[in-house]
PDB file of C-alpha atoms in Angstrom:
ATOM      1  CA  UNK A 101      16.449  -7.747  -4.301  1.00 68.00           C
ATOM      2  CA  UNK A 102      13.614  -5.782  -5.949  1.00 66.00           C
ATOM      3  CA  UNK A 103      14.507  -2.086  -5.729  1.00 88.00           C
ATOM      4  CA  UNK A 104      11.848   0.708  -5.775  1.00 94.00           C
ATOM      5  CA  UNK A 105      13.721   4.335  -5.480  1.00 95.00           C
ATOM      6  CA  UNK A 106      12.083   7.402  -4.940  1.00 95.00           C
ATOM      7  CA  UNK A 107      14.327  10.179  -5.998  1.00 89.00           C
ATOM      8  CA  UNK A 108      13.615  12.514  -3.267  1.00 89.00           C
ATOM      9  CA  UNK A 109      12.685  11.617   0.369  1.00 91.00           C
ATOM     10  CA  UNK A 110      11.965  15.186   1.646  1.00 95.00           C
ATOM     11  CA  UNK A 111      10.917  18.251  -0.423  1.00 96.00           C
ATOM     12  CA  UNK A 112       9.612  21.761   0.571  1.00 97.00           C
ATOM     13  CA  UNK A 113       8.011  23.560  -2.256  1.00 97.00           C
ATOM     14  CA  UNK A 114       5.870  26.812  -2.497  1.00 97.00           C
ATOM     15  CA  UNK A 115       2.185  27.144  -3.486  1.00 98.00           C
ATOM     16  CA  UNK A 116       1.904  27.070  -7.145  1.00 97.00           C
ATOM     17  CA  UNK A 117       5.155  25.295  -7.963  1.00 97.00           C
ATOM     18  CA  UNK A 118       5.280  22.463 -10.175  1.00 97.00           C
ATOM     19  CA  UNK A 119       6.695  19.746  -8.574  1.00 97.00           C
ATOM     20  CA  UNK A 120       7.848  16.268  -9.903  1.00 97.00           C
ATOM     21  CA  UNK A 121       7.994  12.936  -8.113  1.00 97.00           C
ATOM     22  CA  UNK A 122      10.315  10.467  -9.489  1.00 97.00           C
ATOM     23  CA  UNK A 123      10.154   6.811  -9.188  1.00 97.00           C
ATOM     24  CA  UNK A 124      12.301   4.013 -10.711  1.00 97.00           C
ATOM     25  CA  UNK A 125      12.083   0.233 -10.326  1.00 96.00           C
ATOM     26  CA  UNK A 126      14.761  -2.214 -11.382  1.00 93.00           C
ATOM     27  CA  UNK A 127      12.781  -5.529 -11.888  1.00 88.00           C
ATOM     28  CA  UNK A 128      11.214  -4.872 -15.520  1.00 89.00           C
ATOM     29  CA  UNK A 129       7.734  -4.736 -13.688  1.00 89.00           C
ATOM     30  CA  UNK A 130       4.614  -3.896 -15.872  1.00 87.00           C
ATOM     31  CA  UNK A 131       2.649  -2.260 -13.132  1.00 88.00           C
ATOM     32  CA  UNK A 132       3.590   1.130 -11.127  1.00 92.00           C
ATOM     33  CA  UNK A 133       1.482   3.029  -8.713  1.00 93.00           C
ATOM     34  CA  UNK A 134       1.572   6.096  -6.802  1.00 96.00           C
ATOM     35  CA  UNK A 135      -0.154   6.327  -3.509  1.00 96.00           C
ATOM     36  CA  UNK A 136      -0.540   9.127  -1.159  1.00 97.00           C
ATOM     37  CA  UNK A 137      -0.650   8.371   2.661  1.00 96.00           C
ATOM     38  CA  UNK A 138      -2.214  10.596   5.537  1.00 94.00           C
ATOM     39  CA  UNK A 139      -2.853   9.806   8.973  1.00 89.00           C
ATOM     40  CA  UNK A 140      -6.282   8.269   9.518  1.00 87.00           C
ATOM     41  CA  UNK A 141      -6.814   7.939   5.753  1.00 89.00           C
ATOM     42  CA  UNK A 142      -4.348   5.170   5.032  1.00 90.00           C
ATOM     43  CA  UNK A 143      -2.936   4.720   1.687  1.00 92.00           C
ATOM     44  CA  UNK A 144      -5.099   5.986  -1.312  1.00 93.00           C
ATOM     45  CA  UNK A 145      -4.277   5.418  -4.836  1.00 93.00           C
ATOM     46  CA  UNK A 146      -3.610   8.558  -6.960  1.00 96.00           C
ATOM     47  CA  UNK A 147      -2.709   6.878 -10.542  1.00 95.00           C
ATOM     48  CA  UNK A 148      -1.384   3.749 -11.797  1.00 91.00           C
ATOM     49  CA  UNK A 149       0.249   2.347 -14.957  1.00 92.00           C
ATOM     50  CA  UNK A 150       0.044  -1.228 -16.053  1.00 86.00           C
ATOM     51  CA  UNK A 151       2.228  -0.634 -19.298  1.00 87.00           C
ATOM     52  CA  UNK A 152       4.477   2.038 -20.790  1.00 91.00           C
ATOM     53  CA  UNK A 153       2.591   5.221 -21.705  1.00 89.00           C
ATOM     54  CA  UNK A 154      -0.486   3.628 -20.252  1.00 90.00           C
ATOM     55  CA  UNK A 155      -2.126   5.401 -17.083  1.00 92.00           C
ATOM     56  CA  UNK A 156      -5.454   4.914 -15.019  1.00 91.00           C
ATOM     57  CA  UNK A 157      -6.892   7.279 -12.392  1.00 92.00           C
ATOM     58  CA  UNK A 158      -7.016   5.902  -8.864  1.00 90.00           C
ATOM     59  CA  UNK A 159      -9.280   7.377  -6.215  1.00 90.00           C
ATOM     60  CA  UNK A 160      -7.818  10.734  -5.819  1.00 95.00           C
ATOM     61  CA  UNK A 161      -6.451  11.890  -9.214  1.00 96.00           C
ATOM     62  CA  UNK A 162      -7.609  15.474  -8.874  1.00 96.00           C
ATOM     63  CA  UNK A 163      -4.539  18.006  -8.936  1.00 97.00           C
ATOM     64  CA  UNK A 164      -2.113  15.177 -10.390  1.00 98.00           C
ATOM     65  CA  UNK A 165      -0.849  13.740 -13.354  1.00 97.00           C
ATOM     66  CA  UNK A 166       1.435  11.080 -14.150  1.00 97.00           C
ATOM     67  CA  UNK A 167       4.088  10.144 -16.877  1.00 97.00           C
ATOM     68  CA  UNK A 168       5.557   6.734 -17.855  1.00 97.00           C
ATOM     69  CA  UNK A 169       7.634   6.964 -20.998  1.00 95.00           C
ATOM     70  CA  UNK A 170       9.766   4.386 -19.980  1.00 96.00           C
ATOM     71  CA  UNK A 171       9.041   0.805 -18.120  1.00 95.00           C
ATOM     72  CA  UNK A 172      11.292   1.384 -15.247  1.00 96.00           C
ATOM     73  CA  UNK A 173      10.187   4.970 -14.502  1.00 97.00           C
ATOM     74  CA  UNK A 174       6.739   6.336 -13.184  1.00 97.00           C
ATOM     75  CA  UNK A 175       6.629  10.185 -12.385  1.00 97.00           C
ATOM     76  CA  UNK A 176       4.101  12.024 -10.531  1.00 98.00           C
ATOM     77  CA  UNK A 177       3.273  15.670 -11.190  1.00 98.00           C
ATOM     78  CA  UNK A 178       1.525  18.238  -9.276  1.00 97.00           C
ATOM     79  CA  UNK A 179       1.095  20.799 -11.894  1.00 94.00           C
ATOM     80  CA  UNK A 180       0.336  23.822  -9.329  1.00 97.00           C
ATOM     81  CA  UNK A 181       1.142  22.527  -5.812  1.00 97.00           C
ATOM     82  CA  UNK A 182      -1.181  23.410  -3.037  1.00 98.00           C
ATOM     83  CA  UNK A 183      -0.928  23.415   0.536  1.00 97.00           C
ATOM     84  CA  UNK A 184      -3.643  20.395   0.856  1.00 97.00           C
ATOM     85  CA  UNK A 185      -0.922  18.183  -1.207  1.00 98.00           C
ATOM     86  CA  UNK A 186       1.235  18.133   1.788  1.00 98.00           C
ATOM     87  CA  UNK A 187       1.683  14.350   2.488  1.00 97.00           C
ATOM     88  CA  UNK A 188       3.703  11.320   2.097  1.00 96.00           C
ATOM     89  CA  UNK A 189       3.944   9.684  -1.367  1.00 97.00           C
ATOM     90  CA  UNK A 190       4.628   6.178  -2.189  1.00 96.00           C
ATOM     91  CA  UNK A 191       5.524   4.799  -5.177  1.00 96.00           C
ATOM     92  CA  UNK A 192       5.054   0.791  -5.805  1.00 93.00           C
ATOM     93  CA  UNK A 193       5.593  -1.630  -8.619  1.00 91.00           C
ATOM     94  CA  UNK A 194       4.673  -5.261  -9.329  1.00 85.00           C
ATOM     95  CA  UNK A 195       5.060  -7.650 -12.078  1.00 79.00           C
ATOM     96  CA  UNK A 196       2.191  -9.077 -14.341  1.00 66.00           C
ATOM     97  CA  UNK A 197      -0.731  -7.130 -15.392  1.00 50.00           C
ATOM     98  CA  UNK A 198      -3.172  -9.874 -14.472  1.00 56.00           C
ATOM     99  CA  UNK A 199      -1.369 -11.644 -11.935  1.00 58.00           C
ATOM    100  CA  UNK A 200      -2.698 -10.393  -8.594  1.00 53.00           C
ATOM    101  CA  UNK A 201      -0.820 -12.941  -6.545  1.00 61.00           C
ATOM    102  CA  UNK A 202       2.501 -11.042  -7.459  1.00 70.00           C
ATOM    103  CA  UNK A 203       3.995  -9.081  -4.412  1.00 77.00           C
ATOM    104  CA  UNK A 204       3.910  -5.318  -4.646  1.00 84.00           C
ATOM    105  CA  UNK A 205       6.868  -3.679  -3.855  1.00 90.00           C
ATOM    106  CA  UNK A 206       7.163  -0.218  -2.305  1.00 93.00           C
ATOM    107  CA  UNK A 207       9.562   2.735  -2.362  1.00 94.00           C
ATOM    108  CA  UNK A 208      10.582   4.423   0.906  1.00 92.00           C
ATOM    109  CA  UNK A 209       8.344   7.299   0.532  1.00 94.00           C
ATOM    110  CA  UNK A 210       8.822  11.115  -0.358  1.00 96.00           C
ATOM    111  CA  UNK A 211       7.839  13.589   2.109  1.00 96.00           C
ATOM    112  CA  UNK A 212       6.258  16.504   0.460  1.00 97.00           C
ATOM    113  CA  UNK A 213       5.640  19.917   2.214  1.00 98.00           C
ATOM    114  CA  UNK A 214       3.758  22.720   0.372  1.00 98.00           C
ATOM    115  CA  UNK A 215       4.231  26.062   2.142  1.00 97.00           C
TER     116      UNK A 215
ATOM    117  CA  UNK F1459     -17.199   1.615  -3.693  1.00 62.00           C
ATOM    118  CA  UNK F1460     -14.344  -0.732  -2.549  1.00 68.00           C
ATOM    119  CA  UNK F1461     -13.644  -0.164   1.082  1.00 88.00           C
ATOM    120  CA  UNK F1462     -11.388  -1.574   3.964  1.00 93.00           C
ATOM    121  CA  UNK F1463     -12.275  -0.829   7.485  1.00 95.00           C
ATOM    122  CA  UNK F1464      -9.789  -0.949  10.397  1.00 96.00           C
ATOM    123  CA  UNK F1465     -11.600  -0.161  13.300  1.00 95.00           C
ATOM    124  CA  UNK F1466      -8.804  -0.139  15.732  1.00 96.00           C
ATOM    125  CA  UNK F1467      -6.809   3.147  15.319  1.00 95.00           C
ATOM    126  CA  UNK F1468      -4.273   1.821  18.059  1.00 97.00           C
ATOM    127  CA  UNK F1469      -3.435  -1.350  19.843  1.00 98.00           C
ATOM    128  CA  UNK F1470      -1.152  -2.188  22.676  1.00 98.00           C
ATOM    129  CA  UNK F1471      -0.006  -5.462  23.754  1.00 98.00           C
ATOM    130  CA  UNK F1472       2.564  -6.857  26.211  1.00 98.00           C
ATOM    131  CA  UNK F1473       5.685  -8.359  25.045  1.00 98.00           C
ATOM    132  CA  UNK F1474       5.383 -12.275  24.633  1.00 97.00           C
ATOM    133  CA  UNK F1475       1.567 -11.977  24.553  1.00 98.00           C
ATOM    134  CA  UNK F1476      -0.920 -12.386  21.414  1.00 98.00           C
ATOM    135  CA  UNK F1477      -2.758  -9.618  19.922  1.00 98.00           C
ATOM    136  CA  UNK F1478      -5.439  -9.542  17.084  1.00 98.00           C
ATOM    137  CA  UNK F1479      -5.950  -6.531  14.772  1.00 98.00           C
ATOM    138  CA  UNK F1480      -9.325  -6.221  13.036  1.00 98.00           C
ATOM    139  CA  UNK F1481     -10.182  -5.765   9.211  1.00 98.00           C
ATOM    140  CA  UNK F1482     -13.418  -5.841   7.406  1.00 97.00           C
ATOM    141  CA  UNK F1483     -13.713  -5.288   3.761  1.00 95.00           C
ATOM    142  CA  UNK F1484     -16.689  -4.597   1.139  1.00 92.00           C
ATOM    143  CA  UNK F1485     -16.394  -5.863  -2.585  1.00 85.00           C
ATOM    144  CA  UNK F1486     -18.737  -7.517  -4.606  1.00 83.00           C
ATOM    145  CA  UNK F1487     -16.072  -9.354  -6.508  1.00 82.00           C
ATOM    146  CA  UNK F1488     -15.686 -13.190  -5.631  1.00 80.00           C
ATOM    147  CA  UNK F1489     -11.996 -13.443  -6.478  1.00 80.00           C
ATOM    148  CA  UNK F1490      -9.282 -11.402  -4.854  1.00 85.00           C
ATOM    149  CA  UNK F1491      -6.227 -11.502  -2.516  1.00 88.00           C
ATOM    150  CA  UNK F1492      -5.990 -10.106   1.077  1.00 92.00           C
ATOM    151  CA  UNK F1493      -3.190  -8.701   2.695  1.00 93.00           C
ATOM    152  CA  UNK F1494      -1.358  -7.456   5.819  1.00 96.00           C
ATOM    153  CA  UNK F1495       1.387  -5.153   5.559  1.00 95.00           C
ATOM    154  CA  UNK F1496       3.605  -3.728   8.131  1.00 96.00           C
ATOM    155  CA  UNK F1497       4.926  -0.003   8.081  1.00 95.00           C
ATOM    156  CA  UNK F1498       7.698   0.547  10.754  1.00 94.00           C
ATOM    157  CA  UNK F1499       8.960   4.017  11.614  1.00 89.00           C
ATOM    158  CA  UNK F1500      11.152   3.709   8.509  1.00 86.00           C
ATOM    159  CA  UNK F1501       8.071   3.973   6.356  1.00 86.00           C
ATOM    160  CA  UNK F1502       9.175   1.062   4.361  1.00 89.00           C
ATOM    161  CA  UNK F1503       6.045  -1.079   3.777  1.00 92.00           C
ATOM    162  CA  UNK F1504       6.592  -4.704   4.480  1.00 92.00           C
ATOM    163  CA  UNK F1505       4.195  -7.537   3.468  1.00 92.00           C
ATOM    164  CA  UNK F1506       3.225  -9.621   6.589  1.00 95.00           C
ATOM    165  CA  UNK F1507       1.029 -12.246   5.187  1.00 94.00           C
ATOM    166  CA  UNK F1508      -1.509 -12.676   2.156  1.00 91.00           C
ATOM    167  CA  UNK F1509      -4.795 -14.740   1.709  1.00 92.00           C
ATOM    168  CA  UNK F1510      -6.284 -15.929  -1.475  1.00 87.00           C
ATOM    169  CA  UNK F1511      -9.926 -15.433  -1.268  1.00 87.00           C
ATOM    170  CA  UNK F1512     -10.702 -19.002  -2.799  1.00 86.00           C
ATOM    171  CA  UNK F1513      -8.797 -20.654  -0.161  1.00 87.00           C
ATOM    172  CA  UNK F1514     -10.621 -21.717   2.796  1.00 86.00           C
ATOM    173  CA  UNK F1515      -7.419 -22.563   5.008  1.00 92.00           C
ATOM    174  CA  UNK F1516      -6.025 -19.668   6.781  1.00 95.00           C
ATOM    175  CA  UNK F1517      -2.893 -18.384   6.032  1.00 94.00           C
ATOM    176  CA  UNK F1518       0.182 -18.494   8.824  1.00 95.00           C
ATOM    177  CA  UNK F1519       3.669 -17.099   8.359  1.00 94.00           C
ATOM    178  CA  UNK F1520       5.592 -18.019  11.690  1.00 96.00           C
ATOM    179  CA  UNK F1521       4.183 -15.985  14.548  1.00 97.00           C
ATOM    180  CA  UNK F1522       1.618 -14.190  11.963  1.00 98.00           C
ATOM    181  CA  UNK F1523      -1.710 -15.907  11.152  1.00 97.00           C
ATOM    182  CA  UNK F1524      -4.834 -14.663   9.794  1.00 97.00           C
ATOM    183  CA  UNK F1525      -8.506 -15.634  10.645  1.00 97.00           C
ATOM    184  CA  UNK F1526     -10.483 -15.364   7.074  1.00 96.00           C
ATOM    185  CA  UNK F1527     -14.204 -15.325   7.212  1.00 95.00           C
ATOM    186  CA  UNK F1528     -15.286 -14.816   3.474  1.00 93.00           C
ATOM    187  CA  UNK F1529     -18.939 -14.715   3.998  1.00 92.00           C
ATOM    188  CA  UNK F1530     -18.520 -12.033   6.935  1.00 94.00           C
ATOM    189  CA  UNK F1531     -15.934 -10.196   4.856  1.00 94.00           C
ATOM    190  CA  UNK F1532     -13.469 -10.328   7.758  1.00 96.00           C
ATOM    191  CA  UNK F1533      -9.599 -10.709   7.661  1.00 97.00           C
ATOM    192  CA  UNK F1534      -8.039 -10.466  11.120  1.00 98.00           C
ATOM    193  CA  UNK F1535      -4.535 -10.817  11.959  1.00 98.00           C
ATOM    194  CA  UNK F1536      -3.218 -12.524  14.858  1.00 98.00           C
ATOM    195  CA  UNK F1537       0.316 -11.965  16.262  1.00 98.00           C
ATOM    196  CA  UNK F1538       1.437 -14.436  18.547  1.00 98.00           C
ATOM    197  CA  UNK F1539       4.547 -14.013  21.095  1.00 98.00           C
ATOM    198  CA  UNK F1540       4.729 -10.307  20.355  1.00 98.00           C
ATOM    199  CA  UNK F1541       8.138  -8.654  20.145  1.00 97.00           C
ATOM    200  CA  UNK F1542       9.291  -5.100  20.380  1.00 97.00           C
ATOM    201  CA  UNK F1543      10.226  -5.310  16.718  1.00 96.00           C
ATOM    202  CA  UNK F1544       6.518  -5.881  15.865  1.00 97.00           C
ATOM    203  CA  UNK F1545       5.620  -2.189  16.879  1.00 97.00           C
ATOM    204  CA  UNK F1546       4.701  -0.659  13.775  1.00 97.00           C
ATOM    205  CA  UNK F1547       1.523   0.699  11.740  1.00 97.00           C
ATOM    206  CA  UNK F1548      -0.345  -2.264  10.269  1.00 98.00           C
ATOM    207  CA  UNK F1549      -2.542  -1.753   6.960  1.00 96.00           C
ATOM    208  CA  UNK F1550      -5.155  -4.506   5.764  1.00 96.00           C
ATOM    209  CA  UNK F1551      -5.589  -4.558   2.004  1.00 93.00           C
ATOM    210  CA  UNK F1552      -7.249  -6.423  -0.654  1.00 88.00           C
ATOM    211  CA  UNK F1553      -6.490  -6.548  -4.506  1.00 84.00           C
ATOM    212  CA  UNK F1554      -9.193  -7.608  -7.116  1.00 77.00           C
ATOM    213  CA  UNK F1555      -8.219  -9.614 -10.050  1.00 69.00           C
ATOM    214  CA  UNK F1556      -9.474  -6.754 -12.354  1.00 66.00           C
ATOM    215  CA  UNK F1557      -6.557  -4.413 -13.330  1.00 56.00           C
ATOM    216  CA  UNK F1558      -4.324  -6.999 -11.845  1.00 52.00           C
ATOM    217  CA  UNK F1559      -2.705  -5.323  -8.949  1.00 61.00           C
ATOM    218  CA  UNK F1560      -4.534  -2.437  -7.634  1.00 73.00           C
ATOM    219  CA  UNK F1561      -4.271  -2.515  -3.803  1.00 83.00           C
ATOM    220  CA  UNK F1562      -7.011  -1.014  -1.681  1.00 88.00           C
ATOM    221  CA  UNK F1563      -5.930  -0.119   1.949  1.00 92.00           C
ATOM    222  CA  UNK F1564      -7.419   0.372   5.224  1.00 93.00           C
ATOM    223  CA  UNK F1565      -6.704   3.483   7.332  1.00 93.00           C
ATOM    224  CA  UNK F1566      -4.150   1.469   9.525  1.00 95.00           C
ATOM    225  CA  UNK F1567      -3.712   0.169  13.081  1.00 97.00           C
ATOM    226  CA  UNK F1568      -0.948   1.311  15.190  1.00 97.00           C
ATOM    227  CA  UNK F1569       0.433  -1.401  17.296  1.00 98.00           C
ATOM    228  CA  UNK F1570       2.316  -0.593  20.482  1.00 98.00           C
ATOM    229  CA  UNK F1571       4.442  -3.392  22.165  1.00 97.00           C
ATOM    230  CA  UNK F1572       5.491  -2.624  25.920  1.00 97.00           C
ATOM    231  CA  UNK F1573       8.383  -4.450  27.206  1.00 94.00           C
TER     232      UNK F1573
END
């Protein structure tokens, strides 16, 4: 089974802290994604990566950055956490840069509370 | 802007009955995939069904089927013989060919199943 693992399920951080959310997939997928989920807004794409060291901004990249130094790992970074970044964050991965029919696999989510 | 609209924030259905969840989307592209994802309380996203835009035949997966109206940009999900385990948040999403696997989600519909 494909596994997408988010290292932290629940985090509480203080305003201004630097926060790292880690995601690892074990299926050699090229594509990886970070979404944010908020009530009434669905899932919104923050960043995605279609190869190592490649990244593209999604719909709401402000206040976030990402790192993909290895194919299996995609990190989301909040340089200076703010209360409006309190949310659930979902990581996902999929094979094939141009094969849209491929299934996207999701992690279990990371609940981040910024106080 | 690419958008997905789910006009029903919440729906209820009696066990063993049928329910239809609505979804409309807006894209100028002609080639894309459409999806319904289920998110139970565990927050794990589960693919329910998918539809290729170039196929006229509606996709079916056991008790789940879609009504795909490409000209109207409508993609509704029908759940037959509803079960208690169907209770979840349901997200409609589409994926364009460009950039491979970027998914655009709707805001979601909470489905409650009454026994």
